[in-house]
Amino acid sequence: MQAITTFTQLLDAFKAMPVKKRVALVSPDDSHTLDVLRRCLEEKLAVFHVVTDNKTGEEFSAIAQKWAGDITVHHCDSVDDAARKGVELVRTGQADVLMKGTINTDNLLRAVLDKENGILTHGNVMTHATLVEVPSYDKLILFSDAAVIPRPNLEQFTNMVHYDINICRTLGISQPKVALIHFTEKINEKFPHTIDYRTLREKASEGAFGDAIVDGPMDVKTACDAHSAAIKGIASPVCGNADILIFPNLEAGNTFYKTVSFFCHAKMAGIICGTQAPVVVPSRADSTESKFYSLALACLCQTK
Amino acid sequence: MQAITTFTQLLDAFKAMPVKKRVALVSPDDSHTLDVLRRCLEEKLAVFHVVTDNKTGEEFSAIAQKWAGDITVHHCDSVDDAARKGVELVRTGQADVLMKGTINTDNLLRAVLDKENGILTHGNVMTHATLVEVPSYDKLILFSDAAVIPRPNLEQFTNMVHYDINICRTLGISQPKVALIHFTEKINEKFPHTIDYRTLREKASEGAFGDAIVDGPMDVKTACDAHSAAIKGIASPVCGNADILIFPNLEAGNTFYKTVSFFCHAKMAGIICGTQAPVVVPSRADSTESKFYSLALACLCQTK
């Protein structure tokens, strides 16, 4: 398989999937989410379980009527019920992917994380991965975590690396290159993340992540710009060529997300990993395009 | 005074300064720093004390000979001696600005911070401010801290805000708008920086920072993109219009720095604040242009 290096190729792969995925879509009450729903139906890319909290309006009714064969509608009385229903559809194997519309992310994640009826696999760590296409880089970048874990510990970092490498493999990258991001290049006990980074490097060299290269700490520029790395005298196959950026905390991950989104007009897609099925939790300010890319990524990554 | 909104205007202001600043330049052994030196001399923008650690070569000798009237050369036997000499020139009032060439930043800052012979003003907090011109924003952005303080406490945050507001005033911005950056918009005890942010907002509303607006927590996109803020329903004169971004930690500040630098091809200038004179500590990977802008900013901000 040729590696996917642009969102255009990602969509091509989504469209070429032999079996349509079944998406549980909770509360599609905003125009962006309805646009995504309509596009998927028009292009026959997925089938839907739509869970409404009785706020959906005429626009949704028209869609539901037109594509009645590809939409099953479930009515709920509250957003919390809607969240639980969406999660149940995944847990009982009726849906392959979970996506939210206007419902609050917190509401949905509460249902996802519910000990009895949630969809967090036993022992798994839930974290967020964002795929970004930014001009001035010749391939896609996948990074974690811009949304879920404020201060990752070693176990959480290890899971992030695992999930992100798996996503890269799904995208056809045979040997993903993982940059562990920090402001320093030195392992330093004053900055505990760098100690975790050393352990991750050791695990990688012992083969824990399969065919992948893990290096760091290094900064974002060193990870993505070969010229900067050369000036600094850092030689690593990761430098200037990273596929994956692991951020030391949510403040840094979120800053990267918002900066490339606004200042670089990057194309972005995000999914939650570590659950029984990929979960798409777009932020309110995300564009239709970004929501569509996220759903495409989720469907491609649902490999059961 | 018309506010400076581009680096071209910043250079115009630098060139228009009525009195040439005296720059202590330590170890200009690399071509980028020598280019900055040559340009300042050719355009008669500053006069120099150059402190060498006996590694400077023929290129510097030629410059020193050509502009002998505008350069005083001080020979030192080691980089540590050179650092101490540079600091001494500032402390004794012979230089207005301190800048490093190839000497390690750590070496220079050790001399700057020396209790007996350093130039840290009593009680002052040393922090770093970066000015950035990024396409897709219609003015300059000043931000802290991408280089010095890993985990700012309230006192350090307060100083950052003070320094950055002062720099903005120097640039002609009468009412600087300060965004306190975080991944959340809520004050939350789980994230202690947000508690400090609340205090900073209170101080601002009591007039501690003069005519300025301080708001947050908010993310980078909300601070710089009015459209995102509107979608999120956040109404603040800071949203979409920030002059200053205060980052919660060095990982986030450094991520912003490296991301706009590499992915947005931003123009950048950086100085250290809180010392008796502005200190310029370019990173090895900085361009000639960036080093030149930094020196211009330092000279403009030296207002004694």
XYZ file of C-alpha atoms in Angstrom:
608
model
C 0.000 0.000 0.000
C 1.163 3.475 -0.930
C 1.272 5.684 2.195
C -1.493 8.286 2.493
C 0.161 11.723 2.590
C -2.791 14.089 1.991
C -6.420 14.391 3.039
C -7.449 13.950 -0.581
C -5.863 10.507 -0.482
C -7.487 9.864 2.898
C -10.908 10.552 1.391
C -10.091 8.348 -1.594
C -9.298 5.509 0.800
C -12.528 6.210 2.726
C -14.547 6.084 -0.491
C -12.833 2.885 -1.569
C -13.716 0.959 1.606
C -15.416 -2.265 0.537
C -17.942 -2.292 3.402
C -19.804 0.811 4.550
C -19.270 1.524 8.243
C -22.227 2.017 10.569
C -21.994 5.362 12.374
C -23.861 6.206 15.590
C -24.377 9.979 15.328
C -25.604 11.722 18.475
C -27.571 14.999 18.274
C -26.833 16.332 14.783
C -28.481 19.675 15.495
C -25.964 21.995 13.812
C -25.569 22.726 10.127
C -21.940 21.491 9.937
C -22.836 18.044 11.268
C -25.903 17.848 9.036
C -23.676 18.717 6.054
C -21.401 15.803 6.947
C -24.379 13.477 7.287
C -25.806 14.583 3.937
C -22.467 14.226 2.148
C -21.897 10.703 3.497
C -25.367 9.661 2.387
C -25.129 11.272 -1.041
C -21.777 9.637 -1.711
C -22.868 6.357 -0.077
C -19.911 6.380 2.329
C -21.616 5.179 5.515
C -24.932 4.226 7.060
C -26.228 5.902 10.203
C -27.919 5.390 13.504
C -28.969 8.931 14.389
C -29.755 9.497 18.058
C -31.769 12.656 18.598
C -32.479 14.447 21.833
C -35.668 15.887 20.343
C -34.001 19.124 19.301
C -33.405 18.139 15.683
C -35.414 20.260 13.286
C -36.877 20.217 9.812
C -33.530 20.020 8.052
C -32.795 16.689 9.699
C -36.328 15.395 9.086
C -35.925 16.034 5.370
C -32.617 14.135 5.301
C -34.063 11.254 7.324
C -36.979 11.003 4.937
C -34.898 11.153 1.769
C -32.425 8.496 2.881
C -34.746 6.428 5.055
C -33.006 3.217 3.986
C -29.613 4.359 5.266
C -30.712 6.040 8.514
C -32.204 4.497 11.626
C -33.519 7.187 13.960
C -33.562 6.733 17.762
C -35.455 9.328 19.782
C -34.289 10.212 23.285
C -35.659 12.654 25.810
C -32.417 14.261 26.957
C -28.833 14.722 25.862
C -27.712 12.288 28.565
C -30.093 9.625 27.278
C -28.906 10.332 23.748
C -25.274 9.928 24.808
C -26.050 6.622 26.541
C -27.964 5.365 23.516
C -25.098 6.224 21.129
C -22.657 4.360 23.361
C -25.022 1.406 23.647
C -25.203 1.091 19.856
C -21.407 0.687 19.781
C -21.285 -1.634 22.800
C -23.896 -3.969 21.378
C -22.150 -4.115 18.021
C -24.778 -2.187 16.080
C -22.415 0.676 15.214
C -18.718 0.788 14.219
C -18.022 4.438 14.990
C -19.452 6.967 17.454
C -19.728 10.656 16.532
C -21.194 13.639 18.297
C -22.988 16.646 16.864
C -23.900 19.496 19.181
C -24.027 17.536 22.416
C -21.289 18.568 24.847
C -18.140 16.455 24.643
C -18.240 16.011 28.421
C -21.743 14.519 28.226
C -20.740 12.027 25.578
C -17.485 11.043 27.264
C -19.274 10.429 30.561
C -21.337 7.774 28.810
C -18.261 6.422 27.011
C -16.386 6.076 30.317
C -19.294 4.663 32.341
C -17.922 1.672 34.268
C -20.915 -0.559 33.640
C -22.270 0.532 30.281
C -19.354 2.378 28.710
C -17.094 1.350 25.823
C -13.653 1.815 27.340
C -11.872 -1.488 26.848
C -10.643 -2.967 30.147
C -7.190 -1.634 30.965
C -7.193 0.743 28.038
C -6.217 4.367 28.174
C -8.449 6.843 26.373
C -6.555 9.515 24.466
C -7.022 11.777 21.464
C -5.169 11.712 18.164
C -5.249 14.516 15.615
C -4.205 14.147 11.994
C -3.121 17.352 10.302
C -2.253 18.386 6.762
C -0.233 21.549 6.870
C 1.271 23.352 3.909
C 5.097 23.287 4.089
C 5.278 19.656 5.217
C 5.254 16.929 2.613
C 3.156 14.427 4.518
C 0.495 14.240 7.201
C 1.360 14.662 10.884
C -0.434 12.729 13.611
C -0.223 14.086 17.150
C -1.429 13.439 20.701
C -2.908 14.677 22.922
C -4.773 17.908 22.216
C -7.991 17.055 23.984
C -8.130 14.418 26.706
C -5.139 13.769 29.010
C -3.754 16.874 30.745
C -0.590 15.306 32.232
C 0.197 11.949 30.657
C 2.050 9.414 32.789
C 4.303 6.714 31.368
C 1.446 4.257 30.850
C -0.595 6.899 29.057
C 2.372 7.975 26.904
C 2.964 4.324 26.003
C -0.643 3.925 24.901
C -0.535 7.157 22.895
C 2.516 5.923 21.008
C 0.843 2.552 20.388
C -2.415 4.045 19.119
C -0.703 6.624 16.940
C 1.602 4.029 15.394
C -1.415 1.839 14.650
C -3.171 4.735 12.929
C -0.042 5.427 10.869
C 0.088 1.774 9.821
C -3.555 2.025 8.756
C -2.477 4.985 6.612
C 0.178 2.795 4.992
C 3.249 4.093 6.805
C 5.383 1.003 7.313
C 7.928 2.495 9.729
C 6.349 5.414 11.629
C 8.765 7.999 13.045
C 7.750 9.269 16.478
C 9.079 12.544 17.940
C 8.709 13.015 21.706
C 8.220 16.756 22.024
C 9.774 19.020 24.656
C 11.519 22.363 24.808
C 14.774 20.680 25.721
C 16.840 18.048 23.941
C 18.296 16.754 27.175
C 16.993 14.075 29.515
C 16.660 16.019 32.764
C 15.198 14.929 36.098
C 13.849 18.448 36.593
C 11.482 17.704 33.715
C 9.948 14.294 34.517
C 8.432 13.864 31.051
C 11.944 13.564 29.668
C 12.549 10.576 31.955
C 9.408 8.938 30.551
C 10.683 9.755 27.082
C 13.914 7.878 27.778
C 11.872 4.839 28.827
C 9.751 5.079 25.670
C 12.913 5.161 23.555
C 14.208 2.086 25.361
C 10.905 0.253 24.866
C 11.007 1.155 21.180
C 14.542 -0.149 20.743
C 13.456 -3.395 22.427
C 10.759 -3.722 19.787
C 7.726 -2.893 21.936
C 6.224 -0.803 19.134
C 7.224 -3.039 16.222
C 8.883 -1.448 13.218
C 8.942 2.189 14.336
C 11.539 4.750 15.380
C 10.980 6.721 18.581
C 13.275 9.622 19.464
C 13.351 12.697 21.681
C 13.058 14.888 23.607
C 13.154 17.368 20.766
C 11.163 20.472 19.848
C 8.528 20.758 17.119
C 10.903 22.435 14.689
C 13.628 19.846 15.143
C 11.033 17.120 14.604
C 9.748 18.615 11.361
C 12.596 20.674 9.900
C 15.740 18.831 8.812
C 17.609 22.124 8.431
C 17.082 23.124 12.085
C 18.150 19.700 13.272
C 21.312 19.928 11.163
C 22.216 23.349 12.605
C 21.764 21.930 16.089
C 23.903 18.946 15.173
C 21.173 16.442 15.984
C 21.273 13.329 13.834
C 18.215 11.090 14.023
C 16.000 9.536 11.359
C 13.085 11.216 13.157
C 14.405 14.792 12.838
C 12.812 16.676 9.982
C 10.803 13.598 9.108
C 8.401 12.932 11.995
C 5.096 11.173 11.304
C 3.946 11.410 14.920
C 4.393 14.128 17.559
C 3.794 13.177 21.204
C 3.300 16.315 23.310
C 4.350 16.431 26.984
C 1.085 17.954 28.180
C -2.312 19.144 27.002
C -1.321 22.805 27.059
C 1.359 22.138 24.446
C -0.791 19.747 22.399
C -3.706 22.163 22.391
C -1.406 25.061 21.457
C -0.090 23.087 18.468
C -3.650 22.191 17.411
C -4.994 25.735 17.597
C -1.895 27.308 16.050
C -1.742 25.141 12.927
C -5.509 25.337 12.646
C -5.740 29.130 12.706
C -2.373 30.409 11.518
C -1.541 27.683 8.980
C -5.078 27.004 7.756
C -4.280 23.341 8.278
C -6.733 20.587 7.471
C -7.436 18.577 10.610
C -9.120 15.355 11.675
C -9.382 14.019 15.212
C -10.501 10.815 16.892
C -10.545 9.346 20.373
C -8.588 6.103 20.735
C -8.638 3.393 23.379
C -12.374 2.792 23.144
C -14.174 -0.203 21.597
C -14.696 1.915 18.494
C -13.212 5.239 17.358
C -15.122 8.216 18.767
C -15.349 11.535 16.908
C -15.778 14.580 19.138
C -15.388 17.648 16.920
C -15.141 20.970 18.678
C -17.837 23.549 18.124
C -15.519 25.750 16.083
C -14.504 22.965 13.666
C -15.480 23.347 10.022
C -17.705 20.945 8.074
C -14.590 19.831 6.216
C -12.784 19.009 9.454
C -15.768 17.061 10.810
C -15.951 15.102 7.563
C -12.221 14.279 7.633
C -12.563 13.142 11.254
C -15.371 10.759 10.380
C -13.353 9.424 7.421
C -10.361 8.801 9.691
C -12.558 7.089 12.299
C -14.121 4.785 9.709
C -10.719 3.879 8.256
C -9.332 3.167 11.737
C -12.224 0.935 12.714
C -10.550 -2.275 11.724
C -12.522 -4.913 13.579
C 2.387 57.520 17.811
C 0.996 55.120 15.221
C 1.214 51.536 16.510
C 3.873 49.337 14.937
C 2.130 46.384 13.273
C 4.877 44.893 11.082
C 8.590 44.188 11.309
C 9.181 46.643 8.479
C 7.746 49.366 10.712
C 9.804 48.035 13.632
C 12.982 48.461 11.577
C 11.878 51.931 10.491
C 11.510 52.884 14.151
C 14.911 51.370 14.923
C 16.531 53.347 12.108
C 14.817 56.527 13.269
C 16.173 56.367 16.823
C 17.858 59.686 17.560
C 20.703 58.188 19.605
C 22.562 55.052 18.544
C 22.479 52.364 21.219
C 25.692 50.761 22.457
C 25.554 46.976 22.062
C 27.771 44.545 23.970
C 28.130 41.609 21.569
C 29.689 38.461 22.981
C 31.483 35.962 20.703
C 30.234 36.792 17.207
C 31.865 33.722 15.670
C 29.078 32.665 13.298
C 28.171 34.115 9.935
C 24.610 35.095 10.950
C 25.785 37.213 13.881
C 28.545 38.774 11.777
C 25.935 39.650 9.136
C 23.884 41.432 11.809
C 26.969 43.282 13.023
C 27.925 44.342 9.499
C 24.413 45.497 8.660
C 24.134 47.618 11.825
C 27.471 49.245 11.068
C 26.741 49.854 7.402
C 23.399 51.435 8.200
C 24.799 53.247 11.248
C 22.189 51.744 13.567
C 24.321 50.999 16.631
C 27.834 51.054 18.004
C 29.443 47.943 19.447
C 31.564 46.570 22.221
C 32.602 43.207 20.810
C 33.832 40.706 23.374
C 35.785 37.877 21.779
C 36.820 34.586 23.306
C 39.747 34.397 20.871
C 37.841 32.268 18.405
C 36.830 35.114 16.077
C 38.453 34.786 12.672
C 39.440 36.862 9.674
C 35.903 37.874 8.776
C 35.492 39.640 12.105
C 38.958 41.207 11.893
C 38.067 42.758 8.558
C 34.866 44.215 10.002
C 36.669 45.503 13.105
C 39.257 47.197 10.925
C 36.768 48.761 8.515
C 34.558 50.236 11.249
C 37.209 50.788 13.892
C 35.486 53.971 15.059
C 32.248 52.160 15.899
C 33.671 48.974 17.436
C 35.610 48.535 20.639
C 37.116 45.062 20.870
C 37.657 43.303 24.206
C 39.716 40.107 24.150
C 38.975 37.356 26.653
C 40.582 33.957 27.132
C 37.444 31.864 27.570
C 33.735 31.944 26.890
C 33.059 32.374 30.616
C 35.337 35.392 30.762
C 33.688 36.771 27.647
C 30.245 36.327 29.201
C 31.337 38.106 32.393
C 32.892 40.939 30.378
C 29.729 41.440 28.325
C 27.650 41.615 31.500
C 30.144 43.999 33.106
C 29.828 46.396 30.164
C 26.093 46.614 30.828
C 26.433 46.804 34.622
C 28.930 49.654 34.436
C 26.773 51.591 31.992
C 29.061 51.219 28.985
C 26.515 49.256 26.988
C 22.727 49.557 26.574
C 21.991 46.094 25.225
C 23.617 42.677 25.620
C 23.639 40.167 22.742
C 25.202 36.770 22.307
C 26.722 35.218 19.193
C 27.815 31.583 19.347
C 28.405 31.371 23.087
C 25.985 29.022 24.824
C 22.920 30.743 26.260
C 23.503 28.969 29.586
C 27.010 30.461 29.830
C 25.760 33.968 29.199
C 22.779 33.689 31.547
C 25.002 32.388 34.353
C 26.922 35.674 34.168
C 23.684 37.672 33.848
C 22.275 36.014 36.972
C 25.476 36.145 39.053
C 24.476 37.465 42.491
C 27.436 39.790 42.868
C 28.303 40.835 39.340
C 25.137 40.077 37.386
C 22.555 42.463 35.904
C 19.335 41.065 37.313
C 17.625 43.986 39.015
C 16.867 43.300 42.672
C 13.518 41.566 43.019
C 13.048 41.296 39.304
C 11.957 38.199 37.490
C 13.844 37.282 34.335
C 11.626 36.090 31.506
C 11.611 35.935 27.724
C 9.368 37.793 25.304
C 9.017 36.927 21.632
C 7.530 39.240 19.015
C 6.126 37.527 15.955
C 4.780 38.648 12.592
C 2.664 35.899 11.146
C 0.742 36.021 7.903
C -3.038 35.838 8.557
C -2.923 38.161 11.571
C -3.124 41.884 10.993
C -0.699 42.943 13.695
C 2.270 41.693 15.663
C 1.860 39.226 18.523
C 4.056 39.337 21.616
C 4.241 36.219 23.755
C 5.905 34.802 26.869
C 7.603 32.562 27.786
C 9.250 30.388 25.144
C 12.697 30.214 26.652
C 13.271 30.849 30.351
C 10.622 29.957 32.970
C 9.349 26.355 32.797
C 6.447 26.668 35.305
C 5.597 30.311 36.016
C 4.146 31.105 39.432
C 1.841 34.059 40.075
C 4.713 36.495 40.688
C 6.387 35.416 37.474
C 3.139 35.624 35.495
C 2.581 39.110 36.902
C 6.028 40.207 35.775
C 5.544 38.673 32.323
C 2.338 40.633 31.871
C 4.052 43.827 33.061
C 7.047 43.458 30.759
C 4.986 42.495 27.744
C 2.615 45.403 28.257
C 5.596 47.744 28.504
C 7.000 46.410 25.240
C 3.613 46.896 23.562
C 3.493 50.476 24.802
C 6.958 51.023 23.313
C 5.502 49.760 20.037
C 2.746 52.378 20.291
C -0.116 50.144 21.423
C -2.040 52.317 23.851
C -4.316 49.622 25.294
C -2.639 46.200 24.991
C -4.949 43.195 24.994
C -3.568 40.256 26.942
C -4.819 36.671 26.438
C -4.008 34.173 29.182
C -3.630 30.919 27.259
C -4.924 27.514 28.317
C -6.759 24.599 26.770
C -9.813 25.348 28.879
C -11.977 28.427 29.174
C -12.955 27.603 32.739
C -11.288 28.526 35.994
C -10.615 25.112 37.490
C -8.703 24.179 40.630
C -7.442 21.052 38.876
C -5.419 23.385 36.666
C -3.667 25.793 39.046
C -2.583 28.178 36.282
C -6.227 29.060 35.769
C -6.415 30.207 39.398
C -3.412 32.475 38.782
C -5.158 33.723 35.656
C -8.196 34.740 37.693
C -5.924 36.718 40.011
C -4.227 38.393 37.042
C -7.622 39.411 35.676
C -8.563 40.858 39.045
C -5.279 42.772 39.262
C -5.870 44.126 35.771
C -9.372 45.291 36.586
C -7.974 47.063 39.665
C -5.610 48.948 37.362
C -2.374 47.144 38.250
C -1.315 47.090 34.610
C -2.596 50.527 33.634
C -4.686 50.851 30.495
C -4.744 47.240 29.363
C -7.289 44.428 29.078
C -6.406 41.025 30.493
C -8.664 38.035 29.862
C -8.588 34.262 29.932
C -8.160 31.380 30.226
C -8.691 30.922 26.501
C -6.959 28.985 23.759
C -4.694 30.392 21.043
C -7.426 30.304 18.406
C -9.966 32.059 20.589
C -7.360 34.727 21.352
C -6.546 35.376 17.704
C -9.638 34.394 15.710
C -12.815 36.395 16.277
C -14.845 33.829 14.323
C -13.904 30.957 16.680
C -14.678 33.051 19.706
C -18.077 33.936 18.264
C -18.939 30.275 17.608
C -17.980 29.482 21.191
C -20.094 32.366 22.417
C -17.193 34.081 24.162
C -17.443 37.846 24.175
C -14.315 39.726 25.215
C -12.391 42.596 23.644
C -9.341 40.312 23.794
C -10.840 37.496 21.685
C -9.676 37.628 18.090
C -7.674 40.733 18.865
C -4.903 39.752 21.288
C -1.649 41.710 21.306
C -0.070 39.514 23.980
C -0.284 35.769 24.643
C 0.800 34.511 28.070
C 1.433 30.746 27.953
C 0.858 28.548 31.015
C 4.191 26.738 30.702
C 7.352 26.569 28.659
C 6.236 23.475 26.744
C 3.274 25.402 25.348
C 5.256 28.619 24.746
C 8.046 26.752 22.996
C 5.525 24.799 20.897
C 3.931 28.064 19.747
C 7.347 29.536 18.940
C 8.577 26.567 16.917
C 5.239 26.022 15.167
C 4.779 29.564 13.855
C 8.476 29.711 13.030
C 8.563 26.560 10.916
C 5.017 26.058 9.654
C 3.982 29.709 9.229
C 7.366 31.096 8.171
C 6.785 33.780 10.783
C 9.226 36.594 11.373
C 10.391 36.504 14.982
C 12.331 38.626 17.468
C 13.087 37.739 21.060
C 14.528 39.457 24.120
C 15.058 38.685 27.773
C 13.300 41.084 30.147
C 13.804 41.816 33.825
C 17.492 42.613 33.495
C 19.173 46.016 33.703
C 19.233 46.032 29.912
C 17.501 43.876 27.302
C 19.457 40.721 26.525
C 19.329 39.050 23.105
C 19.923 35.295 23.140
C 19.129 34.016 19.646
C 18.980 30.270 19.224
C 21.484 28.573 16.966
C 18.851 27.827 14.357
C 17.650 31.449 14.109
C 18.128 33.237 10.797
C 20.162 36.414 10.277
C 16.891 38.261 9.790
C 15.544 37.018 13.117
C 18.746 37.999 14.958
C 18.580 41.432 13.397
C 14.925 41.914 14.383
C 15.770 40.829 17.927
C 18.528 43.388 18.215
C 16.210 46.077 16.813
C 13.554 45.201 19.395
C 16.131 45.214 22.202
C 17.438 48.636 21.202
C 13.912 50.058 20.973
C 13.001 48.636 24.388
C 16.086 50.038 26.090
C 14.427 53.155 27.289
C 16.740 54.398 30.020
